[in-house]
Every structure is written in C-alpha cells, then in structure tokens.
C-alpha cells in the first residue's frame, strides 16, 4: 500500500480507539491488533468468549436465475448443492489451478448467495467473479460497504447470543446461517469462525455495528467476554490448523498441494475454471505426493517464523508457513510444508533453521488443538 493511500476504517473504529486498541494496517484497513494482552485474549476465546471486528472481510453478493451455475463455473466446489441457509468452504482458482483465495459461500435464498473473501483478496475475487459471469444470467455485486461483521467466538458464545436473540441457535448447525435479530439489530447469524471454537459471525449494516458491539459486550460481562484483536485471531487459527492466505495458500499452490484437494468437486455438472489443471494436479499428487503441510512443535523456546527453512540431516526439507508461541500448548508451534518422506508424525531429526541454529522440532498431525464437542 502506498503512503498516499488512506487506510480504510470500519464502523467500529472510534470504539476500538476508546478501548485503547493497538491498531495496525491489515490489507489496507486500520484494524485492532490487540486491546491488552494477546495471550489473555487468546485464552478468553479458548475458555470463555471473545468479540472480534471482522468488517474488513470482503462480501460479494451473487444473484439471479443462473447464480448457482455461475458459482459452480467460477469456484472449485459444488455450490449448486448447498441448501438454503447453509454455507460451504471453497476456493477460487486460476486457470492453472493456483489458488486465488479461499472463501465461504452462504446460500441466502434460492437464487441469492453471499461470497465472503479475505480482505487482502476481495478485489481480486470480485474482478474474477465479474469476468467469469459473462454469459450467465446472474449479477455480481460488490457489497463490501453494505456490511459490518462481528464475531463472537468461544464456549460461552452461544449462551451470550441466546440472551439477545429469539433465533433458533440450538438448531443452527456448523456452517449454516439464518436471518434474525440480535439485540434488535437485523443480522445474518452464521455459525462459522476461524478460531477452532464454537462461535458465530454476525453480518449487519455498518450503522448498527456500534450498537450491536455494545449489546454483546454487556451481555457477555458475566461470561468473561473480552474484545479481541487480529493477533490472537492468528494464534487461534494456527492452533486449529486453519490455513491463512499468503502463508499456507497462494497462487503458486493448488488445493492438492495444500492438502485441501477435498474442496475440488470434479463430479459436479459442467466445466469450471481450472478443471483441467486441477485434474492433472490430483493425478500428480496421487503418483508423487508434493510437500505435505504438517505441524511442528518446538522442543525449545525459540519461535519459528514464516519463511524459515525446515531441515533434516543437514538438508533443507521444507519451509515454515506460519509460526507463533502457542498459549494453549505453552510452546512455539508452526505449520510447514515438508517433503513427504519427513511428514509422518514423530519423524526423527527434524529441525527449523532459526538464524543459523538448527532448533529441534517434533512433527505432528494438524490441528494442534481440537475443541471438546
């Protein structure tokens, strides 16, 4: 981002500042990094509840008689098979199979879908969908300014939300969404999140964001709800083994390279962008497995960072994609792509080159953390 460009602000900007948040530039948005201690915010989400402003995410509405057909052509998943009120995790790829972004698509009505893209890729995804819509009886609409997005995440989140809504939260499955009101505010209530915990994401009009944040804060007082920034969102998703675009996912990787080939649905009707390249990638992965995404847990205290080489026997066998101290495990952890020969949990002799020193790490299966149902 050039210094002449203005950072964008969410509808909650003044509120974050009044809470003493440390702000940071994230994908061109001025966003709260933390309000106090990152560790305390992280632990609150794992044990009680946290409240996030995610209004930087990119919402794109797709409507019209051929909305489902367009999304089936534009994305790798089978979006036509998603029921009304349900959501699906999917990806949008280039013609060569490289990942442009990972997405959540909500089916709001028979011919209406809400596509949620990462903040850093929202324009890229919008442009690709508009281009791919040629010839379809469907409209692609940029709705980034139409929504604020708040998330309540953690084991107490359902109880907090229940005190503010008549919506049937017990009947709301994971990866589903329903329209309702929360504290009198009209909202799309979705049971989705990026923390590894049960939780909800609330899509509302920006003018209702402050009112809703304050109502949630008040309702969560007795349950230990705290405001949370992007820093603990990153450590939470890392513990939960969830990929982050620009780290575990990129245009140089196909879904099969990322170990997420399951999102590609070759059996859906009609052609889709990248089909041929992805079929070849699937075949290559079967025949000669690419580097595998694994978890690494430090034996010492030094924290691995993205880009650090993973080593074994003096050879570079992979690269760290994300790394941080894990508040839940009490040790540094990382996700890394490593050669298939060194990817089995418990593989001996694996380390991370941290500024010339080969620090020992244990290879583990992802995720590092899974909540108790």
Short mmCIF file of C-alpha atoms in Angstrom, two decimals, residues 18-277:
data_model
loop_
_atom_site.label_atom_id
_atom_site.label_comp_id
_atom_site.label_asym_id
_atom_site.label_seq_id
_atom_site.Cartn_x
_atom_site.Cartn_y
_atom_site.Cartn_z
CA UNK A 18 -11.80 4.30 23.02
CA UNK A 19 -10.91 0.79 24.29
CA UNK A 20 -7.19 1.57 23.88
CA UNK A 21 -6.63 -0.86 21.00
CA UNK A 22 -3.25 -1.06 19.31
CA UNK A 23 -4.13 -0.53 15.65
CA UNK A 24 -2.33 -1.93 12.59
CA UNK A 25 -2.56 -1.75 8.80
CA UNK A 26 -4.08 -5.03 7.62
CA UNK A 27 -4.81 -5.32 3.89
CA UNK A 28 -5.39 -1.57 3.67
CA UNK A 29 -7.64 -1.44 6.74
CA UNK A 30 -6.80 0.11 10.11
CA UNK A 31 -7.62 -2.82 12.39
CA UNK A 32 -7.22 -3.63 16.11
CA UNK A 33 -4.18 -5.85 16.68
CA UNK A 34 -4.81 -6.22 20.41
CA UNK A 35 -6.56 -4.39 23.25
CA UNK A 36 -4.30 -5.61 26.04
CA UNK A 37 -2.51 -8.94 26.34
CA UNK A 38 -2.61 -11.18 23.24
CA UNK A 39 -2.29 -14.22 25.48
CA UNK A 40 -5.24 -13.16 27.65
CA UNK A 41 -7.39 -12.53 24.57
CA UNK A 42 -6.42 -15.93 23.13
CA UNK A 43 -7.17 -17.75 26.38
CA UNK A 44 -10.51 -15.95 26.74
CA UNK A 45 -11.65 -17.39 23.38
CA UNK A 46 -10.46 -20.89 24.33
CA UNK A 47 -12.14 -20.86 27.76
CA UNK A 48 -14.90 -18.21 27.68
CA UNK A 49 -15.59 -15.90 24.74
CA UNK A 50 -14.05 -13.20 22.57
CA UNK A 51 -15.58 -10.45 20.45
CA UNK A 52 -13.96 -9.57 17.09
CA UNK A 53 -14.46 -6.88 14.47
CA UNK A 54 -14.05 -8.60 11.09
CA UNK A 55 -15.57 -5.84 8.97
CA UNK A 56 -12.51 -5.84 6.70
CA UNK A 57 -13.64 -9.11 5.09
CA UNK A 58 -14.95 -8.84 1.52
CA UNK A 59 -18.64 -9.54 0.92
CA UNK A 60 -19.79 -10.15 -2.65
CA UNK A 61 -23.44 -10.93 -3.46
CA UNK A 62 -24.30 -13.15 -6.44
CA UNK A 63 -27.95 -13.21 -7.53
CA UNK A 64 -30.08 -14.26 -10.47
CA UNK A 65 -31.53 -17.34 -12.16
CA UNK A 66 -28.06 -18.67 -13.01
CA UNK A 67 -26.28 -17.63 -9.79
CA UNK A 68 -25.62 -21.26 -8.81
CA UNK A 69 -24.39 -22.16 -12.30
CA UNK A 70 -22.05 -19.16 -12.31
CA UNK A 71 -20.57 -20.08 -8.92
CA UNK A 72 -20.18 -23.71 -9.98
CA UNK A 73 -18.21 -22.49 -13.01
CA UNK A 74 -16.19 -19.83 -11.13
CA UNK A 75 -15.31 -21.84 -7.99
CA UNK A 76 -13.96 -25.35 -7.43
CA UNK A 77 -16.76 -26.52 -5.13
CA UNK A 78 -20.28 -27.73 -5.89
CA UNK A 79 -22.17 -24.62 -4.83
CA UNK A 80 -25.42 -25.70 -6.52
CA UNK A 81 -25.74 -28.49 -3.94
CA UNK A 82 -25.62 -26.09 -0.96
CA UNK A 83 -29.05 -25.85 0.68
CA UNK A 84 -30.69 -22.53 1.51
CA UNK A 85 -29.43 -21.44 4.93
CA UNK A 86 -26.21 -23.44 4.65
CA UNK A 87 -22.61 -22.40 3.91
CA UNK A 88 -19.63 -24.05 2.25
CA UNK A 89 -15.87 -23.60 2.47
CA UNK A 90 -14.42 -23.48 -1.04
CA UNK A 91 -11.75 -21.88 -3.22
CA UNK A 92 -11.45 -19.81 -6.36
CA UNK A 93 -8.54 -20.87 -8.58
CA UNK A 94 -6.75 -19.58 -11.64
CA UNK A 95 -6.94 -21.49 -14.93
CA UNK A 96 -3.57 -23.07 -13.99
CA UNK A 97 -5.02 -24.35 -10.68
CA UNK A 98 -3.25 -21.81 -8.46
CA UNK A 99 -5.35 -20.63 -5.50
CA UNK A 100 -6.63 -17.04 -5.80
CA UNK A 101 -8.41 -17.20 -2.44
CA UNK A 102 -10.27 -19.45 -0.05
CA UNK A 103 -13.88 -18.46 0.55
CA UNK A 104 -17.04 -19.14 2.48
CA UNK A 105 -20.21 -19.10 0.36
CA UNK A 106 -23.59 -18.72 2.09
CA UNK A 107 -26.81 -19.56 0.24
CA UNK A 108 -29.22 -16.91 1.49
CA UNK A 109 -32.15 -17.77 -0.80
CA UNK A 110 -32.94 -19.87 -3.87
CA UNK A 111 -31.04 -17.58 -6.23
CA UNK A 112 -29.01 -15.44 -3.79
CA UNK A 113 -25.53 -16.20 -2.47
CA UNK A 114 -23.11 -14.30 -0.24
CA UNK A 115 -19.44 -14.91 -1.06
CA UNK A 116 -17.02 -13.89 1.70
CA UNK A 117 -13.42 -13.33 0.61
CA UNK A 118 -10.29 -12.49 2.58
CA UNK A 119 -9.68 -8.75 2.93
CA UNK A 120 -6.40 -8.88 1.01
CA UNK A 121 -8.04 -10.66 -1.96
CA UNK A 122 -11.52 -9.13 -2.02
CA UNK A 123 -10.89 -7.02 -5.15
CA UNK A 124 -9.16 -9.93 -6.95
CA UNK A 125 -12.10 -12.23 -6.17
CA UNK A 126 -14.64 -9.58 -7.20
CA UNK A 127 -12.85 -8.95 -10.51
CA UNK A 128 -12.59 -12.70 -11.22
CA UNK A 129 -16.29 -13.30 -10.49
CA UNK A 130 -17.36 -10.36 -12.66
CA UNK A 131 -15.19 -11.65 -15.52
CA UNK A 132 -16.43 -15.23 -15.12
CA UNK A 133 -20.07 -14.05 -15.03
CA UNK A 134 -20.01 -13.28 -18.77
CA UNK A 135 -22.75 -15.32 -20.47
CA UNK A 136 -24.57 -16.17 -17.22
CA UNK A 137 -27.94 -14.70 -16.22
CA UNK A 138 -26.56 -13.57 -12.87
CA UNK A 139 -25.40 -10.37 -11.20
CA UNK A 140 -22.20 -9.97 -9.16
CA UNK A 141 -22.44 -7.11 -6.66
CA UNK A 142 -19.70 -5.57 -4.53
CA UNK A 143 -21.30 -5.43 -1.05
CA UNK A 144 -18.17 -4.67 0.97
CA UNK A 145 -19.64 -1.36 2.16
CA UNK A 146 -23.05 -2.89 2.90
CA UNK A 147 -21.87 -4.99 5.84
CA UNK A 148 -20.11 -4.80 9.15
CA UNK A 149 -19.06 -8.20 10.50
CA UNK A 150 -18.78 -9.04 14.20
CA UNK A 151 -17.76 -12.44 15.55
CA UNK A 152 -18.42 -13.97 18.96
CA UNK A 153 -16.17 -16.99 19.44
CA UNK A 154 -15.66 -19.40 22.32
CA UNK A 155 -17.50 -21.92 24.50
CA UNK A 156 -19.71 -19.22 26.08
CA UNK A 157 -20.66 -17.63 22.73
CA UNK A 158 -23.97 -19.46 22.29
CA UNK A 159 -25.15 -18.52 25.77
CA UNK A 160 -24.25 -14.87 25.26
CA UNK A 161 -26.04 -14.70 21.92
CA UNK A 162 -29.12 -16.55 23.18
CA UNK A 163 -29.75 -13.75 25.68
CA UNK A 164 -30.03 -11.29 22.75
CA UNK A 165 -31.94 -13.20 20.07
CA UNK A 166 -35.02 -15.33 19.50
CA UNK A 167 -33.29 -17.13 16.62
CA UNK A 168 -33.05 -20.91 16.96
CA UNK A 169 -29.35 -21.16 17.79
CA UNK A 170 -29.67 -24.76 19.01
CA UNK A 171 -30.97 -25.74 15.58
CA UNK A 172 -28.27 -23.77 13.76
CA UNK A 173 -25.64 -26.22 12.56
CA UNK A 174 -21.96 -25.53 11.98
CA UNK A 175 -21.57 -23.86 8.56
CA UNK A 176 -25.16 -22.62 8.48
CA UNK A 177 -26.68 -19.17 8.64
CA UNK A 178 -30.12 -17.73 9.26
CA UNK A 179 -31.63 -14.25 9.26
CA UNK A 180 -32.68 -12.94 12.66
CA UNK A 181 -32.34 -10.04 15.03
CA UNK A 182 -29.65 -9.70 17.70
CA UNK A 183 -30.33 -7.02 20.32
CA UNK A 184 -32.98 -5.66 17.95
CA UNK A 185 -30.49 -5.40 15.07
CA UNK A 186 -31.32 -7.29 11.83
CA UNK A 187 -28.49 -9.73 11.15
CA UNK A 188 -27.38 -12.77 9.20
CA UNK A 189 -26.39 -15.09 12.05
CA UNK A 190 -23.82 -17.64 10.86
CA UNK A 191 -22.30 -20.48 12.88
CA UNK A 192 -18.86 -20.09 11.38
CA UNK A 193 -15.48 -18.88 12.60
CA UNK A 194 -11.72 -19.03 12.36
CA UNK A 195 -10.68 -19.93 15.90
CA UNK A 196 -11.31 -23.66 16.33
CA UNK A 197 -14.07 -22.88 18.83
CA UNK A 198 -17.83 -22.84 18.55
CA UNK A 199 -18.92 -19.36 17.58
CA UNK A 200 -20.98 -17.04 15.44
CA UNK A 201 -20.38 -14.41 12.82
CA UNK A 202 -22.94 -11.61 12.59
CA UNK A 203 -23.38 -9.72 9.32
CA UNK A 204 -25.15 -6.39 9.93
CA UNK A 205 -25.47 -2.95 8.37
CA UNK A 206 -22.50 -0.74 9.31
CA UNK A 207 -24.77 1.78 11.06
CA UNK A 208 -25.81 -0.94 13.54
CA UNK A 209 -22.28 -2.14 14.36
CA UNK A 210 -21.59 0.02 17.43
CA UNK A 211 -24.99 -0.68 18.97
CA UNK A 212 -24.52 -4.44 18.47
CA UNK A 213 -20.94 -4.44 19.82
CA UNK A 214 -22.11 -2.65 22.97
CA UNK A 215 -25.06 -5.02 23.45
CA UNK A 216 -22.81 -8.07 23.06
CA UNK A 217 -20.25 -6.59 25.46
CA UNK A 218 -22.95 -6.01 28.09
CA UNK A 219 -24.50 -9.47 27.58
CA UNK A 220 -21.07 -11.08 27.88
CA UNK A 221 -19.96 -9.35 31.09
CA UNK A 222 -20.89 -12.25 33.35
CA UNK A 223 -19.44 -14.83 30.92
CA UNK A 224 -15.96 -13.30 30.69
CA UNK A 225 -16.29 -11.97 27.13
CA UNK A 226 -13.39 -9.72 26.07
CA UNK A 227 -12.68 -7.71 22.90
CA UNK A 228 -10.08 -9.48 20.75
CA UNK A 229 -7.72 -8.29 18.02
CA UNK A 230 -6.17 -9.81 14.92
CA UNK A 231 -3.08 -11.03 16.79
CA UNK A 232 -4.94 -13.65 18.84
CA UNK A 233 -7.12 -14.50 15.83
CA UNK A 234 -3.89 -15.60 14.15
CA UNK A 235 -2.67 -17.77 17.06
CA UNK A 236 -6.15 -19.29 17.45
CA UNK A 237 -6.41 -20.27 13.78
CA UNK A 238 -2.81 -21.57 13.83
CA UNK A 239 -3.55 -23.89 16.79
CA UNK A 240 -6.68 -25.05 14.93
CA UNK A 241 -4.57 -25.85 11.83
CA UNK A 242 -6.56 -23.45 9.65
CA UNK A 243 -4.75 -22.09 6.56
CA UNK A 244 -4.14 -18.38 6.00
CA UNK A 245 -3.96 -16.98 2.51
CA UNK A 246 -0.46 -15.71 1.72
CA UNK A 247 1.01 -18.27 4.12
CA UNK A 248 -0.40 -21.79 3.58
CA UNK A 249 -2.27 -20.82 0.39
CA UNK A 250 -1.10 -18.90 -2.69
CA UNK A 251 -1.30 -18.75 -6.47
CA UNK A 252 1.81 -20.97 -6.64
CA UNK A 253 -0.08 -23.80 -4.90
CA UNK A 254 -3.11 -25.82 -6.00
CA UNK A 255 -5.64 -27.11 -3.44
CA UNK A 256 -3.96 -30.53 -3.83
CA UNK A 257 -0.54 -29.06 -2.94
CA UNK A 258 -2.14 -27.57 0.18
CA UNK A 259 -3.66 -30.91 1.23
CA UNK A 260 -7.14 -29.49 0.58
CA UNK A 261 -7.98 -31.38 -2.60
CA UNK A 262 -11.26 -32.42 -0.97
CA UNK A 263 -12.73 -28.98 -1.78
CA UNK A 264 -12.40 -29.63 -5.54
CA UNK A 265 -15.53 -31.34 -6.88
CA UNK A 266 -14.85 -32.94 -10.25
CA UNK A 267 -18.22 -34.70 -10.21
CA UNK A 268 -20.29 -31.52 -10.42
CA UNK A 269 -22.14 -30.67 -13.59
CA UNK A 270 -20.39 -28.64 -16.27
CA UNK A 271 -16.93 -27.18 -16.66
CA UNK A 272 -15.21 -24.95 -14.11
CA UNK A 273 -12.19 -22.67 -14.19
CA UNK A 274 -9.04 -24.71 -13.57
CA UNK A 275 -10.67 -28.13 -14.02
CA UNK A 276 -8.02 -29.48 -16.42
CA UNK A 277 -5.05 -28.20 -14.44
#
